[in-house]
């Protein structure tokens, strides 16, 4: 019997697992508190429920290892994680803090127009229907990851409504945002962090973010193309 | 994790009854402690359950030995991922029905050798595709077409010569996936077709292309060619999308990413390392590169070369599933090429090594000295310098990606040296030569045994002109002569005495 060439009923599941993964990565990019440690096992459990579908995607091995790694974080690790976070990204350590803001990784010429960059980014959030809290700037890692998660949340609804035009529009928005922002600066953040931490928690976190977005930016055009071709087919 | 390789075989493999005899397995596979063999009943129908049969995180590589060509790579890769095995650390070996035991063993062992040489891949080396490409239909709206993970190239910028103008990979990429952007090669994975041409053509070995890397392919072929039981077997290089011919049992099949991946050095070294015949099979209409003409030219060149060395030209040819006369490898006279380590199938060193072996075994040594084959598929080039026009500025040496052209200034003269064993005929030297319109340098794609034997030679030479103030060499007499002829009366004698810097700052 010929094997099925499709992963049945998987698209909404894939969207959900991508949405959840971005949200989890976003939450862990902030200063850790008791709540994030408390909700992580449940969040990981929800994501691992999509494991069978996720295994078809190239990020699977790293993704499942990272979730397993997160499941090992216990409430008693909180103080250590908070100290590490402050040493790396705050001003409490002996070294210069590593910035989690995209604007810090702009090239010298781009930095001259940093204000313009931030206002354009903020305008983009508004266009997409989001008003980010000003507590963390619009270019903070957690905020950018959360925005992608938000867009994928809209994608989940579009899948449920089987609205292919809306889907294509949303997928293009996700691709453009990833390509214009996260894909550009996360590798730089990863390299900067690698000088300070070779195997710690935040090294794994940024490595996972980098891995996940590099596969996602490949996956999205593939999906857009498939959907566009399906639309062409329908219109004939 | 330590390298541990799981070999899964279907119990229905009609190889030989002794294949699954414990004694045979112990004598062969199990002598390598990293290999474990598992025989599964009705493997073809249970491919989707492999992860349930084997524990997670136990193995780093997976080899599947099956008899049918219908095994879906995507399915196996999913199973591998669920076992924490990288999708490129998987090898499906099509053993065919009724395959001789020794052949099956050689193929499995070559797959294991390839996996031992696999050193991992970065996320940027992986691209997901649907094979065959398909659109989402209204009926299957919520279903994703199965994804197969194929390699995409990444560039090792520490050895890449793009900053010096080398664009060999970009020029040979048929999908325009590679571009030289300010001295850095950028890879557009959306446009990439995973054909591996960039890897096989890069003269600097800067392209990383896991699954079909140089190391993996060399390990694969070395294992196959030195296997004593299949020595002098015919090797069939076939596109990974091509269907095995019905006569597959008569060949030793080696999957390659695309027919265009096959270079002349790889073909010739396979022949001079023990293969009796090399067949090349494309995927036909499915080919995304459309490089059939190029491969035909390479085959034609190899045939001409073999003929020039007194060998049977039929030792290289194209296998075509629709032409039954090509499906069986031709019988060729015995030859005595010995396998020698290390096997370096790619690059010019492999080419010259193959030519050396062909020369040694040629009966007519006088004829060898006269071999000169001018052919578009020659992997090497020969340059000719018109000394009347060349100003010995050294630009060509600066951009030469293989350092076939070098610039020596230690003696009282400036020498432009040419090493024919390094020239790949890329024409970068011609492209950047300031005197190209006058024909200062011309290049021919030609294999000349005498030039090769002579080695490095000075092809252009001129006296140095040193600045009278700082004593730095800043020109040659020919360069000044050229400038003088261009400026005419505007030429100032100071221009011939001092370098630009000393003229500017007094």
XYZ file of C-alpha atoms in Angstrom, chain A residues 7-22 24 42-61 63-64 67 152 156 160 212, chain B residues 51 56 78 81-82 142 144:
51
model
C 0.254 14.731 7.395
C -3.480 14.671 7.947
C -5.289 17.420 9.816
C -1.946 18.833 10.875
C -2.007 22.471 9.812
C -3.970 23.896 12.775
C -1.821 21.740 15.084
C 1.394 23.052 13.558
C 0.156 26.616 13.950
C -0.748 25.944 17.574
C 2.597 24.391 18.412
C 4.440 27.280 16.730
C 2.300 29.799 18.611
C 2.910 28.051 21.932
C 6.631 27.686 21.313
C 7.076 31.377 20.495
C 7.128 30.030 25.822
C 2.015 22.521 31.890
C 3.064 24.575 28.861
C 5.651 21.988 27.852
C 3.080 19.229 28.308
C 0.657 21.069 26.000
C 3.358 21.498 23.359
C 4.560 17.906 23.627
C 0.989 16.815 22.903
C 1.762 17.907 19.311
C 4.963 15.848 19.240
C 3.745 13.461 16.557
C 3.109 16.334 14.169
C 6.233 18.211 15.214
C 8.384 15.199 14.298
C 7.715 16.007 10.619
C 9.377 19.380 10.964
C 13.116 20.021 10.893
C 13.300 21.766 14.248
C 11.920 18.722 16.062
C 15.044 17.231 17.656
C 12.732 21.519 20.092
C 11.911 18.310 21.966
C 11.255 21.149 26.170
C 0.273 32.855 14.629
C -4.903 29.485 14.087
C -10.330 27.096 11.813
C 13.528 27.698 15.714
C 10.428 4.800 16.732
C 14.961 7.193 21.942
C 10.423 11.503 10.752
C 13.911 12.496 14.318
C 11.731 10.735 16.865
C -5.775 21.135 6.830
C 0.561 19.464 5.296
